[in-house]
Rosetta silent file (secondary structure, phi, psi, omega in degrees, C-alpha in Angstrom):
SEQUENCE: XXXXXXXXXXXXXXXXXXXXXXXXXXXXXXXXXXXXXXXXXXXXXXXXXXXXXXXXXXXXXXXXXXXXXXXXXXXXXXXXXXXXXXXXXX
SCORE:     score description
SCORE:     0.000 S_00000001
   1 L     0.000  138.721  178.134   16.315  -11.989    1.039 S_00000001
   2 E  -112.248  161.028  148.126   15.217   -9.058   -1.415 S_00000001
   3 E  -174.451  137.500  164.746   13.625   -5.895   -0.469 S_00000001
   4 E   -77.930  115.243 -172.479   11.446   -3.479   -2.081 S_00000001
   5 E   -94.054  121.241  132.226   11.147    0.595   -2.000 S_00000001
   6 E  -156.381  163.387  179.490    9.051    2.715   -3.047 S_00000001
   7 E  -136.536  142.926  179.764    7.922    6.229   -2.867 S_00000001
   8 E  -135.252  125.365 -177.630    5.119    8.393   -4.750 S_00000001
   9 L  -110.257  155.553 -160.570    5.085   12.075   -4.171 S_00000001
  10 L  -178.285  113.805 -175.749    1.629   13.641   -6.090 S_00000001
  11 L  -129.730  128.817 -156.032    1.225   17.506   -6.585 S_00000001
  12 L  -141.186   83.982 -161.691   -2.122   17.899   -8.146 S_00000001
  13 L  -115.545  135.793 -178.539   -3.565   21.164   -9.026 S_00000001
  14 L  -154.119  161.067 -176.357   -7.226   21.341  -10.198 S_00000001
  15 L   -46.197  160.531 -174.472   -9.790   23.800   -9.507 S_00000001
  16 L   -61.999  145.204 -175.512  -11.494   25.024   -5.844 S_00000001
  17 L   -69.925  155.120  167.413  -13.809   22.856   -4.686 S_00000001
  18 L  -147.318 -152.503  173.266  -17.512   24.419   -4.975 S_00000001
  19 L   -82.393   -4.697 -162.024  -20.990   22.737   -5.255 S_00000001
  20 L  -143.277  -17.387  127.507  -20.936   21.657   -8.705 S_00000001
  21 L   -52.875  101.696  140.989  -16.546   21.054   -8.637 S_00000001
  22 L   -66.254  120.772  164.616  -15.123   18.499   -6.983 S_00000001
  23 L   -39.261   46.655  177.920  -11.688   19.132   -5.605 S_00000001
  24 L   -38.944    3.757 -165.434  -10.077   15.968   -6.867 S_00000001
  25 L  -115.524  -38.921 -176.098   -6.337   17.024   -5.357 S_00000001
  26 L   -88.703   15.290  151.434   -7.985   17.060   -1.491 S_00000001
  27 L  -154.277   53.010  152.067   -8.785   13.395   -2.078 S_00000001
  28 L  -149.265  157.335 -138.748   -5.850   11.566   -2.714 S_00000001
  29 L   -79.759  174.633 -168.560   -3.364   11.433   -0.516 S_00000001
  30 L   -96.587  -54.248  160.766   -0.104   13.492   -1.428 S_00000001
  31 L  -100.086  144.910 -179.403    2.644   10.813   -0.446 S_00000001
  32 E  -147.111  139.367 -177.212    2.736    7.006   -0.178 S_00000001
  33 E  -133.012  145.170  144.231    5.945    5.014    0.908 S_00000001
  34 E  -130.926  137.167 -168.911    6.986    1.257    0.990 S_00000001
  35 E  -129.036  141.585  169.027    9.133   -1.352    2.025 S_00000001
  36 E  -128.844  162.427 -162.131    8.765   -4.479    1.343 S_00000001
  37 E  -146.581  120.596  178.387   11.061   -7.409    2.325 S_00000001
  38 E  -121.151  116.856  158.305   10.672  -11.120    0.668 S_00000001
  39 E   -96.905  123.605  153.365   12.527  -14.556    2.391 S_00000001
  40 E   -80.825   87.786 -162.699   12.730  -17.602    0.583 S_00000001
  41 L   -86.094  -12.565  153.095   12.820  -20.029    4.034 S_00000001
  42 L   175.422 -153.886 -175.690   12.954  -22.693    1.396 S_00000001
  43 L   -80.533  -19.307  158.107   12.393  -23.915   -1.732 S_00000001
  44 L  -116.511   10.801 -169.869    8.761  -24.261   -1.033 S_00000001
  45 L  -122.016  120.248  173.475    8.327  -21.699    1.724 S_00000001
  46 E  -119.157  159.588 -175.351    7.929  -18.041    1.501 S_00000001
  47 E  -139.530   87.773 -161.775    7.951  -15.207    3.880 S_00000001
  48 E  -119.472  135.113  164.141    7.071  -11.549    3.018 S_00000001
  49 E  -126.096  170.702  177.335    6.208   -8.791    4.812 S_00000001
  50 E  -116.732  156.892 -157.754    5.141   -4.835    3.680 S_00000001
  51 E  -132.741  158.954  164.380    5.718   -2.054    5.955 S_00000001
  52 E  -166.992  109.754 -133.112    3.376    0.827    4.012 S_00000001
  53 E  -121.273  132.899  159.595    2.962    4.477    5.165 S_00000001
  54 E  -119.129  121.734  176.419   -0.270    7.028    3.266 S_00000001
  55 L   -52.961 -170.922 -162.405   -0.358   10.564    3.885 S_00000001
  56 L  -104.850  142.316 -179.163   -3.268   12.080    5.037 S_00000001
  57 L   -79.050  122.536 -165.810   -6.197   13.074    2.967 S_00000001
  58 L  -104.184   83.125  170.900   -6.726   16.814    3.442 S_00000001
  59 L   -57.079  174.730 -161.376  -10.727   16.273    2.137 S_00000001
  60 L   -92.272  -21.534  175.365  -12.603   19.282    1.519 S_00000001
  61 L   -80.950  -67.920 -154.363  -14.746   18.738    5.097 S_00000001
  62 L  -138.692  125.093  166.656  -12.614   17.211    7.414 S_00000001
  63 L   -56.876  134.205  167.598   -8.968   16.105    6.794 S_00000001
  64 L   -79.449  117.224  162.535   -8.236   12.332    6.888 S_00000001
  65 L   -36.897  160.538  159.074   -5.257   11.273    9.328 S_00000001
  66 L   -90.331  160.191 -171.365   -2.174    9.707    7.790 S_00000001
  67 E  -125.716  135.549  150.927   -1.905    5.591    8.321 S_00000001
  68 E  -115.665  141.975 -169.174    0.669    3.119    8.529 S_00000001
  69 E  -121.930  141.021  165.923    0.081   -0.773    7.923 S_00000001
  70 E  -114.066  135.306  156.131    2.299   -4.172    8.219 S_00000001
  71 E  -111.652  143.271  177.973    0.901   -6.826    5.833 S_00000001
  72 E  -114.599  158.699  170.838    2.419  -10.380    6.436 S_00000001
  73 E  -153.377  129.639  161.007    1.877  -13.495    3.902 S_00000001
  74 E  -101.737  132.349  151.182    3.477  -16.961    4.605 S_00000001
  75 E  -145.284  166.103 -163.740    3.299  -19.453    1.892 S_00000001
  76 E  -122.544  172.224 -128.126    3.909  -23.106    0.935 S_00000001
  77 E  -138.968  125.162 -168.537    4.476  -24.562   -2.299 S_00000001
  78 E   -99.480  -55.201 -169.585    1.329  -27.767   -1.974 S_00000001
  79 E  -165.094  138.148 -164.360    2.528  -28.677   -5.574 S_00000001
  80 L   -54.905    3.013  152.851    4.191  -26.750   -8.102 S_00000001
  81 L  -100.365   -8.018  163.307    0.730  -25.597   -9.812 S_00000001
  82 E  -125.033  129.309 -163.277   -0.631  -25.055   -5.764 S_00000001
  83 E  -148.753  122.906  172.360    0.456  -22.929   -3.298 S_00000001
  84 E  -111.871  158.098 -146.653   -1.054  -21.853    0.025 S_00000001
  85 E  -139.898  137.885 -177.872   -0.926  -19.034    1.494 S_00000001
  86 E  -102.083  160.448 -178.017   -1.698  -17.243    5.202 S_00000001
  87 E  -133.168  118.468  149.461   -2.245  -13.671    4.959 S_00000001
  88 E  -105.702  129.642  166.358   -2.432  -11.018    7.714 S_00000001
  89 E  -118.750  152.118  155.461   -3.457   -7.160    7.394 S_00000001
  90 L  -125.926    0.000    0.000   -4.028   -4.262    9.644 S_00000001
């Protein structure tokens, strides 16, 4: 079993939004976190999943909530140049 971290913090200063400026800093999100955790269930079978949190975009109309998502992936080793794979997102 492995598992994978990460965190991105993003302080962004650019001019006030107007009509003819876009605010680029109010639309990306300020923090993003991850974990990720990958099992080898055997020598042809993998098992990973991603836990992944984004703050919320404070857009210049309406602020965007923050989100969190589990991605899943199983996959099997067909032939060592093929490998298939199930995937689930939310």
């Amino acid at each position: 079993m492995r598992l994978e971290g990460m965190f991105t913090y993003l302080k962004m200063e650019a001019p006030p939004w107007d009509r003819v400026n876009n605010d680029d800093a109010r639309l990306i999100p300020r923090t993003q976190e991850s974990l990720r955790c990958l099992l080898d269930l055997s020598e042809k079978s993998k098992l990973d999943f991603t836990l992944r949190h984004v703050g919320r975009l404070p857009a210049t109309t309406q602020g965007i909530p923050a989100y969190t998502a589990v991605d899943a992936r199983f996959s099997y080793a067909l032939h060592k140049d093929l490998e298939l794979a199930l995937i689930g997102q939310n």
